[in-house]
Short mmCIF file of C-alpha atoms and ligand atoms in Angstrom, two decimals:
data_model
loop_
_atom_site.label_atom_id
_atom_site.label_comp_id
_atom_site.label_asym_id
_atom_site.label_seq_id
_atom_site.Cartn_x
_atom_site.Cartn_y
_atom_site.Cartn_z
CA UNK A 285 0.00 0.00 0.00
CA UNK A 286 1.34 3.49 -0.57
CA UNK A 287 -1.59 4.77 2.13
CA UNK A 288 -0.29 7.18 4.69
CA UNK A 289 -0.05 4.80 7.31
CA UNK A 290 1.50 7.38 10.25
CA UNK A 291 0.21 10.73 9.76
CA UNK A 292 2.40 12.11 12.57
CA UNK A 293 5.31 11.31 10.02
CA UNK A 294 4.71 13.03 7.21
CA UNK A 295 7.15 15.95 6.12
CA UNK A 296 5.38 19.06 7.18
CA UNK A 297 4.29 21.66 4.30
CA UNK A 298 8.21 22.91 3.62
CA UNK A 299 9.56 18.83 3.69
CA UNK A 300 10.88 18.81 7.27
CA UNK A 301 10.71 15.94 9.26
CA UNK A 302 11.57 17.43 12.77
CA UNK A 303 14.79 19.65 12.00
CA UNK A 304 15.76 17.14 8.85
CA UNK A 305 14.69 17.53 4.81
CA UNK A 306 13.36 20.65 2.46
CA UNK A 307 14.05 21.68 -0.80
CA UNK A 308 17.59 23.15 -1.01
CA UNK A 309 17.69 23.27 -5.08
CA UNK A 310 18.43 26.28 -8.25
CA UNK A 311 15.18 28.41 -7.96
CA UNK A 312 14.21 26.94 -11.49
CA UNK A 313 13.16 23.38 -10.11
CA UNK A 314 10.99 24.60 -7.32
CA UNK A 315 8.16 24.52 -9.69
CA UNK A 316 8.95 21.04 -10.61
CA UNK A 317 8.97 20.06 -7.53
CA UNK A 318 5.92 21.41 -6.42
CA UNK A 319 4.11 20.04 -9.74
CA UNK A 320 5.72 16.70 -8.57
CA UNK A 321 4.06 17.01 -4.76
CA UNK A 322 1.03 17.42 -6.22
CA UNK A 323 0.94 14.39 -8.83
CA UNK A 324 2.04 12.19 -6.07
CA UNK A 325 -0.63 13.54 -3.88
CA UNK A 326 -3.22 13.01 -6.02
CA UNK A 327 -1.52 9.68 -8.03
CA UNK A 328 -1.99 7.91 -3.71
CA UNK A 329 -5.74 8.92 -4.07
CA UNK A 330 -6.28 8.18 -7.52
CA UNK A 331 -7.35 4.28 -7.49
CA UNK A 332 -6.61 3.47 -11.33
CA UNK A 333 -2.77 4.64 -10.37
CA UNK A 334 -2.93 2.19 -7.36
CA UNK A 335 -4.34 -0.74 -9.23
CA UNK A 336 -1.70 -0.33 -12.36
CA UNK A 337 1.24 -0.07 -9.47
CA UNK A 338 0.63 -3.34 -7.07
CA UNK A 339 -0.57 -4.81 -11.03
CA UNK A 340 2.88 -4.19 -11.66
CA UNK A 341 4.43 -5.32 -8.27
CA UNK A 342 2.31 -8.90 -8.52
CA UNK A 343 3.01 -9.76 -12.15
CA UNK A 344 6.58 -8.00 -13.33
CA UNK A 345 8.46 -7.83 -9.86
CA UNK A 346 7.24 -10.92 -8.46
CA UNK A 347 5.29 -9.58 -4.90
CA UNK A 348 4.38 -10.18 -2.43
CA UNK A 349 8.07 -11.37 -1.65
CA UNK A 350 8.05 -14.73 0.89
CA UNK A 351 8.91 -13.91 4.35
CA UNK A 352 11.37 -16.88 5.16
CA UNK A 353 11.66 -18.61 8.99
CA UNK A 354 15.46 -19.05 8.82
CA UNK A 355 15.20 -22.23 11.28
CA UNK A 356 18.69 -22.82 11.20
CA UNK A 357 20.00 -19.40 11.73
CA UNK A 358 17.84 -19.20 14.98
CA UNK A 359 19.58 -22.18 16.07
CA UNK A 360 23.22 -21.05 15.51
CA UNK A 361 22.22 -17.50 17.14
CA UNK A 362 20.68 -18.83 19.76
CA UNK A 363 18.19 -16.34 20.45
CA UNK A 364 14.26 -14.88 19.02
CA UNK A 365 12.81 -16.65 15.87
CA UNK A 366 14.60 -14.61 13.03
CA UNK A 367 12.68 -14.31 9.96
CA UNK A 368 14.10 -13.22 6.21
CA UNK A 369 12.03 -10.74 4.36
CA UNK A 370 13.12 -11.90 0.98
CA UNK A 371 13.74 -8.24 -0.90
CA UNK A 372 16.57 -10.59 -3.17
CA UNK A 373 13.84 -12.79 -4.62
CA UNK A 374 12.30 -9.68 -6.57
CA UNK A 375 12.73 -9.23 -10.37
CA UNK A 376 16.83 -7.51 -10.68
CA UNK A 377 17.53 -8.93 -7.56
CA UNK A 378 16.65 -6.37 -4.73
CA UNK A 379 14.12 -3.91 -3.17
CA UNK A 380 15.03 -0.75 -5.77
CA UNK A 381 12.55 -1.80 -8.32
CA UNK A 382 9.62 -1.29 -5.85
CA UNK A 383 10.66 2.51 -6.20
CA UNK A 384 11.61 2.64 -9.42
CA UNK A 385 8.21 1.17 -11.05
CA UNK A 386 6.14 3.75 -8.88
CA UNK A 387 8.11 6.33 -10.21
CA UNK A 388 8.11 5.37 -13.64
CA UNK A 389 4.24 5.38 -13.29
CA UNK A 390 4.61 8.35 -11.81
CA UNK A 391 6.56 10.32 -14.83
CA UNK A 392 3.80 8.56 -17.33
CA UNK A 393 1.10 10.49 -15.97
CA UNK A 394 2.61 13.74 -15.52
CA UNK A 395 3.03 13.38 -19.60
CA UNK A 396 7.29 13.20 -19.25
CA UNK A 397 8.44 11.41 -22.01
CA UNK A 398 12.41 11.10 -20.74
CA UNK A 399 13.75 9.49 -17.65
CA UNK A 400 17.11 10.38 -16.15
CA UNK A 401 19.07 8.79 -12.84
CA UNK A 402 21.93 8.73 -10.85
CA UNK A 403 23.94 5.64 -10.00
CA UNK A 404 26.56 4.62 -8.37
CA UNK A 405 27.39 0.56 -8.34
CA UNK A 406 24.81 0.60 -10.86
CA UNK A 407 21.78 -0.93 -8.92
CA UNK A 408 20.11 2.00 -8.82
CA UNK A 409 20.69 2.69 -12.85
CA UNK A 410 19.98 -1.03 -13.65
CA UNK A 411 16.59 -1.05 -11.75
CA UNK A 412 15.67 2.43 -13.74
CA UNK A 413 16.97 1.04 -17.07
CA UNK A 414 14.54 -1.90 -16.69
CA UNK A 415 11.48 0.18 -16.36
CA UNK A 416 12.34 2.32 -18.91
CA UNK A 417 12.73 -0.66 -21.04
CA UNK A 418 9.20 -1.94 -19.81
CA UNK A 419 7.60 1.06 -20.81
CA UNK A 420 9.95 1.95 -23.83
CA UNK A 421 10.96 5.25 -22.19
CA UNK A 422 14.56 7.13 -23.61
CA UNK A 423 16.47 6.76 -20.29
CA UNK A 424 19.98 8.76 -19.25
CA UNK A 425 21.78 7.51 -16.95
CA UNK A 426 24.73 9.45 -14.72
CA UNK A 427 27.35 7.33 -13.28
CA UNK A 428 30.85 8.55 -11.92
CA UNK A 429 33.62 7.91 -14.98
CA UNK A 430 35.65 5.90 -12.04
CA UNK A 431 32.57 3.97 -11.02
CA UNK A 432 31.72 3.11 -14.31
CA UNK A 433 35.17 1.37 -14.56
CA UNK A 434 34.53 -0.63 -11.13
CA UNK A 435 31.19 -1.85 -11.91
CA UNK A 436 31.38 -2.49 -15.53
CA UNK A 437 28.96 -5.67 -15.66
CA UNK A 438 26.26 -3.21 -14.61
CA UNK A 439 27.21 -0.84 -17.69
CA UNK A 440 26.68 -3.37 -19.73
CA UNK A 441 23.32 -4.29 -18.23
CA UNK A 442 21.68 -0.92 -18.53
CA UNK A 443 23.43 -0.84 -21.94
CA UNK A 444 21.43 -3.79 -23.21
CA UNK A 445 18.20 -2.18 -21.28
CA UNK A 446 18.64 0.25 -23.64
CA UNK A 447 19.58 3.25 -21.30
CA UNK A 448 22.30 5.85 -22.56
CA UNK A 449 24.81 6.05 -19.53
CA UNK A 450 26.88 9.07 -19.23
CA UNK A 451 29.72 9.72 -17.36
CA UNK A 452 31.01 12.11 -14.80
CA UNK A 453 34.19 13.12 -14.93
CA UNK A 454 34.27 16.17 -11.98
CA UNK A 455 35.47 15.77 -8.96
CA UNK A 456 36.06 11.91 -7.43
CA UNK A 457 34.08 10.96 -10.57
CA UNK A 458 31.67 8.49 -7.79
CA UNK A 459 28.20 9.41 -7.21
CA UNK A 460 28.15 12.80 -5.26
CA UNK A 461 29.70 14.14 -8.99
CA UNK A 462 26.88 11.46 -11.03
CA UNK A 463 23.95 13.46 -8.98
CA UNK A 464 25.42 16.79 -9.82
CA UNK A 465 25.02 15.96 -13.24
CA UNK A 466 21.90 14.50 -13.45
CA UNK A 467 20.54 17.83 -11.15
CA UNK A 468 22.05 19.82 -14.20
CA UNK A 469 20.28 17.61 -16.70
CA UNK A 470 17.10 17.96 -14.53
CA UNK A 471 17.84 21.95 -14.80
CA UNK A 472 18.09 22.39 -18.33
CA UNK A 473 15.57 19.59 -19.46
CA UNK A 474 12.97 20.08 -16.42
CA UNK A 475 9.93 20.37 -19.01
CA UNK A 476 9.81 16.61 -20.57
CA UNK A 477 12.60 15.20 -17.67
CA UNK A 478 11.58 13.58 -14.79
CA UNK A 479 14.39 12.53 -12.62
CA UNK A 480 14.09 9.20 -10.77
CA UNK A 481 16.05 9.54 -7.51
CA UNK A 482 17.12 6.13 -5.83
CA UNK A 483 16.55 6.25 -2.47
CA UNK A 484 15.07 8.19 0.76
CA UNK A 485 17.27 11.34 0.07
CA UNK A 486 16.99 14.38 -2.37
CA UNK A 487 14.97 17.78 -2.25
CA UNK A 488 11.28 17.16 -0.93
CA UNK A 489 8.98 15.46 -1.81
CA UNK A 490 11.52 13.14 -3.06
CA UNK A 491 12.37 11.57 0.76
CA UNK A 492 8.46 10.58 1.84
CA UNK A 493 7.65 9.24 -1.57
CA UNK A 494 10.31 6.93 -1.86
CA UNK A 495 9.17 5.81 1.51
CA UNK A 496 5.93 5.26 0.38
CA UNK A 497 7.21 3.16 -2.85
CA UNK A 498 8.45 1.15 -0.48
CA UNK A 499 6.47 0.83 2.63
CA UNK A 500 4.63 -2.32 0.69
CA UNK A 501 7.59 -4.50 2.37
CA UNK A 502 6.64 -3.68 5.98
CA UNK A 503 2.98 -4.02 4.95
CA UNK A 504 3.28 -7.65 3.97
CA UNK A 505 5.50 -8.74 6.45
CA UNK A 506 2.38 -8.34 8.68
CA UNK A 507 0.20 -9.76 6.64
CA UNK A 508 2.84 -12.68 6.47
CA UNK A 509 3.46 -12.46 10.03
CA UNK A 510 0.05 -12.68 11.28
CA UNK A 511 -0.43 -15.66 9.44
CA UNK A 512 2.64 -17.46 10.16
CA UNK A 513 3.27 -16.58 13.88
CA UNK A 514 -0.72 -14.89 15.06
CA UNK A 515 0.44 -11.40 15.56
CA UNK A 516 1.48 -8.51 13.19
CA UNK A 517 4.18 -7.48 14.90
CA UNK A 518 7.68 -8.54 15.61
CA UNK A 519 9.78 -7.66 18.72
CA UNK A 520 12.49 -6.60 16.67
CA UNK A 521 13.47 -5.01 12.98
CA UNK A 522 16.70 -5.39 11.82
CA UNK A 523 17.55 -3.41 8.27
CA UNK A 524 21.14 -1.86 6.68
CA UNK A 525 21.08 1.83 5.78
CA UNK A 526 22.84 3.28 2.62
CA UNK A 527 19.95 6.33 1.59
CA UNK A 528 17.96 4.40 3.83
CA UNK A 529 14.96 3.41 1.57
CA UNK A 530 14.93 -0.24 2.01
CA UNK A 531 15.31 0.62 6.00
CA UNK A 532 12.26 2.95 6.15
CA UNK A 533 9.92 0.93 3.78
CA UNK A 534 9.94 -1.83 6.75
CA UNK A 535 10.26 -0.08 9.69
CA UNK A 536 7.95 2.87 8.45
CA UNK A 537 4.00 0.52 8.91
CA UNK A 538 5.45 -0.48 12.32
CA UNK A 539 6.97 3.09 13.56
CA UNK A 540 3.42 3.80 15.55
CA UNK A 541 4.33 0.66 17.65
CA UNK A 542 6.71 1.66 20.26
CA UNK A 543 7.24 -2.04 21.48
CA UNK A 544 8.16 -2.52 17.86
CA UNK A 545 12.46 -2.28 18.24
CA UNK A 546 13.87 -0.99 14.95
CA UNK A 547 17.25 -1.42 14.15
CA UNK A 548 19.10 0.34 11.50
CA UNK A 549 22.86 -1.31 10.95
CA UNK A 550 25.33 1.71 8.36
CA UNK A 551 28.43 0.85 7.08
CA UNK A 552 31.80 1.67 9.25
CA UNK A 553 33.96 0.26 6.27
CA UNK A 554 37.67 -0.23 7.72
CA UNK A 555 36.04 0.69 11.20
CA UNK A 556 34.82 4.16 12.41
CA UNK A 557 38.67 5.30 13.09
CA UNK A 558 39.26 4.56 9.70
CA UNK A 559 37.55 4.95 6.32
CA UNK A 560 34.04 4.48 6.78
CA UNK A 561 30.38 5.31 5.62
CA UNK A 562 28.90 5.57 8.87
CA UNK A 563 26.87 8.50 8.24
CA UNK A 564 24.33 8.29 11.61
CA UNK A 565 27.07 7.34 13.74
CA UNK A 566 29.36 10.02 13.09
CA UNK A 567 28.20 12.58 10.65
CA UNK A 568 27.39 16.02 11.76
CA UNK A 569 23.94 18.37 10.05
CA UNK A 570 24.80 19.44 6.44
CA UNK A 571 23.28 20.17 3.37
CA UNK A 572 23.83 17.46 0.28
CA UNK A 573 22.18 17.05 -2.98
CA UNK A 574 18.79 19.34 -1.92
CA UNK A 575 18.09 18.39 1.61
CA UNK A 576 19.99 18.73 5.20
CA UNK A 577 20.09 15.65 6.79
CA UNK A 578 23.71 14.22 8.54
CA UNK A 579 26.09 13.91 6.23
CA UNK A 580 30.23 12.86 6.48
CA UNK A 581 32.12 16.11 6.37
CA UNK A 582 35.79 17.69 7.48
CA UNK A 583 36.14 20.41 9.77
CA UNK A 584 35.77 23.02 6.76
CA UNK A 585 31.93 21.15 5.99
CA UNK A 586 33.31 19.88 2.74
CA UNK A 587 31.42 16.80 2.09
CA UNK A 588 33.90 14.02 2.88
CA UNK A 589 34.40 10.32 0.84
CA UNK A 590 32.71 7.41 2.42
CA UNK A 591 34.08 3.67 2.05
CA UNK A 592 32.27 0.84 2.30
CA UNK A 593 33.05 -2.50 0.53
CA UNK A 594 29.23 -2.39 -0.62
CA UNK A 595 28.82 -0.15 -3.18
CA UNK A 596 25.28 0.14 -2.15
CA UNK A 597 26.14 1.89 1.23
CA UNK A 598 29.40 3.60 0.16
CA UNK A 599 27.33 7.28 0.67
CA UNK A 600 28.19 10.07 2.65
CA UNK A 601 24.58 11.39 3.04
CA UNK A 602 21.16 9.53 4.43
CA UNK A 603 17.91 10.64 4.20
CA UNK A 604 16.42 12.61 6.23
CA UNK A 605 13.87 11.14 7.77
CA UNK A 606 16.34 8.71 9.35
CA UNK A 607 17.95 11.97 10.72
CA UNK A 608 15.08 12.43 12.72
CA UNK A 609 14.82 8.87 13.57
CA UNK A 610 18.01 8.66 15.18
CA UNK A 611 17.48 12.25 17.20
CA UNK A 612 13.91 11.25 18.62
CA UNK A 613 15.30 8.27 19.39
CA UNK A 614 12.79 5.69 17.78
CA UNK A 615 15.20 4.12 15.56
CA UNK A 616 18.45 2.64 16.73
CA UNK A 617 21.31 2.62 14.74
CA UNK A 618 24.77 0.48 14.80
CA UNK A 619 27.29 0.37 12.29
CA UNK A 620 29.15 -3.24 10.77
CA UNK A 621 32.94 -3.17 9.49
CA UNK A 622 33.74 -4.53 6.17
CA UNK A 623 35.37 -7.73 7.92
CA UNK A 624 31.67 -7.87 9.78
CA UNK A 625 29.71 -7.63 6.54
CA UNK A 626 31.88 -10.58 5.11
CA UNK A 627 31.08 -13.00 8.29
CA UNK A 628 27.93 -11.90 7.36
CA UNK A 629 27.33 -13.15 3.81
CA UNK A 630 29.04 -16.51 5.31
CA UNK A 631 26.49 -17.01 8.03
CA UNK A 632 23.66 -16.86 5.83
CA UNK A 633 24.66 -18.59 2.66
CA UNK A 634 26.26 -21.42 5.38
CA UNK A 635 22.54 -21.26 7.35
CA UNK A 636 20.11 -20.99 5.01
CA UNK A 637 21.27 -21.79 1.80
CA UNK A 638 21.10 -17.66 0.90
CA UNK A 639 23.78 -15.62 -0.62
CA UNK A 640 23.01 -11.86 0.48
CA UNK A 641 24.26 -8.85 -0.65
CA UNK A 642 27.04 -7.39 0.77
CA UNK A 643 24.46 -4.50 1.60
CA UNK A 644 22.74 -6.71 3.24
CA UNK A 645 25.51 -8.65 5.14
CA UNK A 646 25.95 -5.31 7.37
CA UNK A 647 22.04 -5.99 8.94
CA UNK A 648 23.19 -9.63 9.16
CA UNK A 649 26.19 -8.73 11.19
CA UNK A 650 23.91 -6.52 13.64
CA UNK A 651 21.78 -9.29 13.92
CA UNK A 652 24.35 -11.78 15.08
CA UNK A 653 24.93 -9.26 17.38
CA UNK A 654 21.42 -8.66 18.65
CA UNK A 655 20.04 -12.03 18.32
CA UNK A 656 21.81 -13.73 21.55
CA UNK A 657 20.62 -11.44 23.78
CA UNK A 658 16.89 -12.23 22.74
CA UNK A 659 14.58 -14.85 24.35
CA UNK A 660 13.37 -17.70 22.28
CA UNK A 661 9.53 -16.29 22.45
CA UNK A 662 10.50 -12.92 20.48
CA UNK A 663 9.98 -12.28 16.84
CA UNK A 664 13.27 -10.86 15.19
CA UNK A 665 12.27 -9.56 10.95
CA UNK A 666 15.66 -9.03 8.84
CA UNK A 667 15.09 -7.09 5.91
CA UNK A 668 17.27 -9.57 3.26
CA UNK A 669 17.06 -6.47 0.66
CA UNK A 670 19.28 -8.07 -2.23
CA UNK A 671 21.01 -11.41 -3.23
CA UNK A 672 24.72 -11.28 -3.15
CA UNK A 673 25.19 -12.78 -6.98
CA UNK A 674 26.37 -8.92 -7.80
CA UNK A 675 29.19 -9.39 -5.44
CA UNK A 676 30.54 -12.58 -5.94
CA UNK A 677 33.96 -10.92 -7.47
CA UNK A 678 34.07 -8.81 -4.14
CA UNK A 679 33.19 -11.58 -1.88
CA UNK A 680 35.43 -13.93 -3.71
CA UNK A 681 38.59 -11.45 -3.12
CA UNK A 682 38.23 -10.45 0.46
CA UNK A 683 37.58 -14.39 1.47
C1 PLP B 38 21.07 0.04 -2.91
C2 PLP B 38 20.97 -1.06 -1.94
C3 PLP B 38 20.94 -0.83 -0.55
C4 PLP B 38 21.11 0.54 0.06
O1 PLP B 38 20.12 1.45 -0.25
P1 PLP B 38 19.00 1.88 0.78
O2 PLP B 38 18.34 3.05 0.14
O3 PLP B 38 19.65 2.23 2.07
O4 PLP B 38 18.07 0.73 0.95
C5 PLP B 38 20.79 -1.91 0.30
N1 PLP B 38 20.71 -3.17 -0.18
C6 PLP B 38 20.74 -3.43 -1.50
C7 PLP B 38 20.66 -4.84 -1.95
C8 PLP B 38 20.87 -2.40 -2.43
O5 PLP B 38 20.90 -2.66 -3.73
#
């Protein structure tokens, strides 16, 4: 459902939640911004736009995903019955295509005819490629030049989708430099563009409908859970945090619960004295790519370089509504190393016959952490929000 199920967090009129969010953008996309608030507003009410996008969510992405008892898991934790809500098993392999396809559907009925995105492993690109190749849309999209060297199998993929993808050479060439270009694109071709943003973060209303796009995982896990286990919710949510979108589209149904733990795990890459991407943990308030949220800069507030071995969390920003999260205190978040992440993808593909993503891996390694110190009668839900096939070369190097 993309319902407002917690009216107490939705951005107010300007996109705050609490202190976090707004609209920090050139004054030439605040009226495409605003036209965009208002499509989505009336796209939620409109039920024709709500059949075609859980249409397209049961027949092209594969919903609703299973919700997996990992029996053997529990046993080698030792702790609360740990379930797997199984994000991999949907059509490219993770929870970005939930997102993606409401956007898409979005952009069609606004009358856009051209789609461009940011990337920056390419997961983000590939899932907006495929859309755009589902609905025969022209599709641009910007990817650092240096990341398109790493992650070249995903060039290729969008490639054959049919998407154009350009590089960025400024800067570090990564993904801060990718969204500055695709901003400029938005800028000069804001009439017919319609920019499809990958996760919780970006100018409002870009943060809360994301969230929405992707509140239909928390939504069947307690459909899933009621009929599995007799009650809707767990004791305990366990999700990683890159942007944050997979994150908020489980805890978000279950946020009005406060006996309802939720867990968020970041990245602290080589550990948080080192190189890391542990945005939450030790970021400070800053302004990047349109909103203020906590962000990874130096001393001078120049946005610093995150590390992560997952490309998928390797992000100096987070969106904002995690911001707020973390200072009202309702969401709890840890970080995992890189080492972590990697006992991580062993313990599940050795358990349950799962590879993860590394992504993914980082929630895994809070949960080992977590687990033991819970009591056989509690519910734990782990948001498994890709399969690890992407990062076999990684996973194959650092083992
Ligand atoms: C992109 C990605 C993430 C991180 O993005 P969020 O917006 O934080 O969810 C996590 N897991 C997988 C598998 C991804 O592809």
């Amino acid at each position: 459902m993309i319902e407002e199920t917690l009216t107490t967090a939705q951005p107010d009129a300007r996109g705050y939640f609490g202190d976090f969010g707004g609209a920090f953008v050139p004054e030439i996309l605040v009226p495409a911004l605003e036209e965009l608030t208002e499509a989505f507003s009336d796209a939620k009410k409109d039920p024709a736009f709500q059949a075609r996008y859980h249409g397209l969510l049961r027949d092209y992405v594969g919903r609703p995903t299973a919700l997996t008892f990992a029996e053997r898991l529990t046993e080698r934790l030792g702790g609360g019955r740990i379930y797997l809500k199984r994000e991999d098993l949907c059509h490219t392999g993770a929870h970005k295509i939930n997102n993606a396809i409401g956007q898409i559907l979005l952009a069609r009925r606004m009358g856009k005819t051209r789609i461009i995105a940011e990337t920056g492993a390419g997961q983000h690109g590939v899932a907006t490629a495929t859309v755009c190749a589902r609905f025969g849309m022209e599709c641009v999209v910007y990817m650092g030049a240096e990341d398109i060297e790493r992650q070249k199998l995903n060039v290729h993929r969008m490639q054959l989708l049919g998407a154009e993808v350009r590089p960025a050479t400024s800067g570090s060439q990564t993904l801060k430099d990718a969204t500055n270009e695709a901003i400029r694109d938005w800028v000069t071709n804001v009439r017919d563009t319609f920019y499809i943003i990958g996760s919780v973060v970006g100018p409002h209303p870009y943060p809360a409908m994301v969230r929405d796009f992707h509140t239909i995982i928390g939504e069947e896990v307690k459909v899933d859970l009621e009929d599995k286990e007799g009650r809707q919710d767990p004791d305990i949510l366990i999700a990683c945090v890159g942007g944050g979108s997979n994150a908020i589209g489980i805890f978000h149904p279950f946020l009005n619960n406060p006996d309802v733990r939720c867990i968020g795990v970041e990245a602290s890459g080589e550990g948080l004295d080192g190189r890391h991407a542990a945005t939450l943990t030790l970021g400070k308030p800053g302004i990047l790519h349109g909103a203020l949220s906590y962000l990874l800069q130096d001393a001078e507030g120049q946005v610093d370089l995150a590390h992560s071995i997952s490309a998928g969390l390797d992000y100096p920003g987070v969106g904002p509504e995690h911001a707020w999260l973390k200072q009202t205190g309702r969401v709890e978040y840890l970080s995992a190393t890189d080492d972590e992440a990697m006992e991580g993808v062993k313990l599940l593909s050795e358990t349950e016959g799962i590879i993860p993503a590394l992504e993914t891996a980082h929630a895994i390694a809070g949960l080992a952490r977590i687990a033991p110190e819970t009591s056989p009668d509690e519910l734990i839900v782990l948001n498994c929000s890709g399969r690890g096939d992407k990062d076999m070369q990684t996973i194959a190097g650092a083992l």
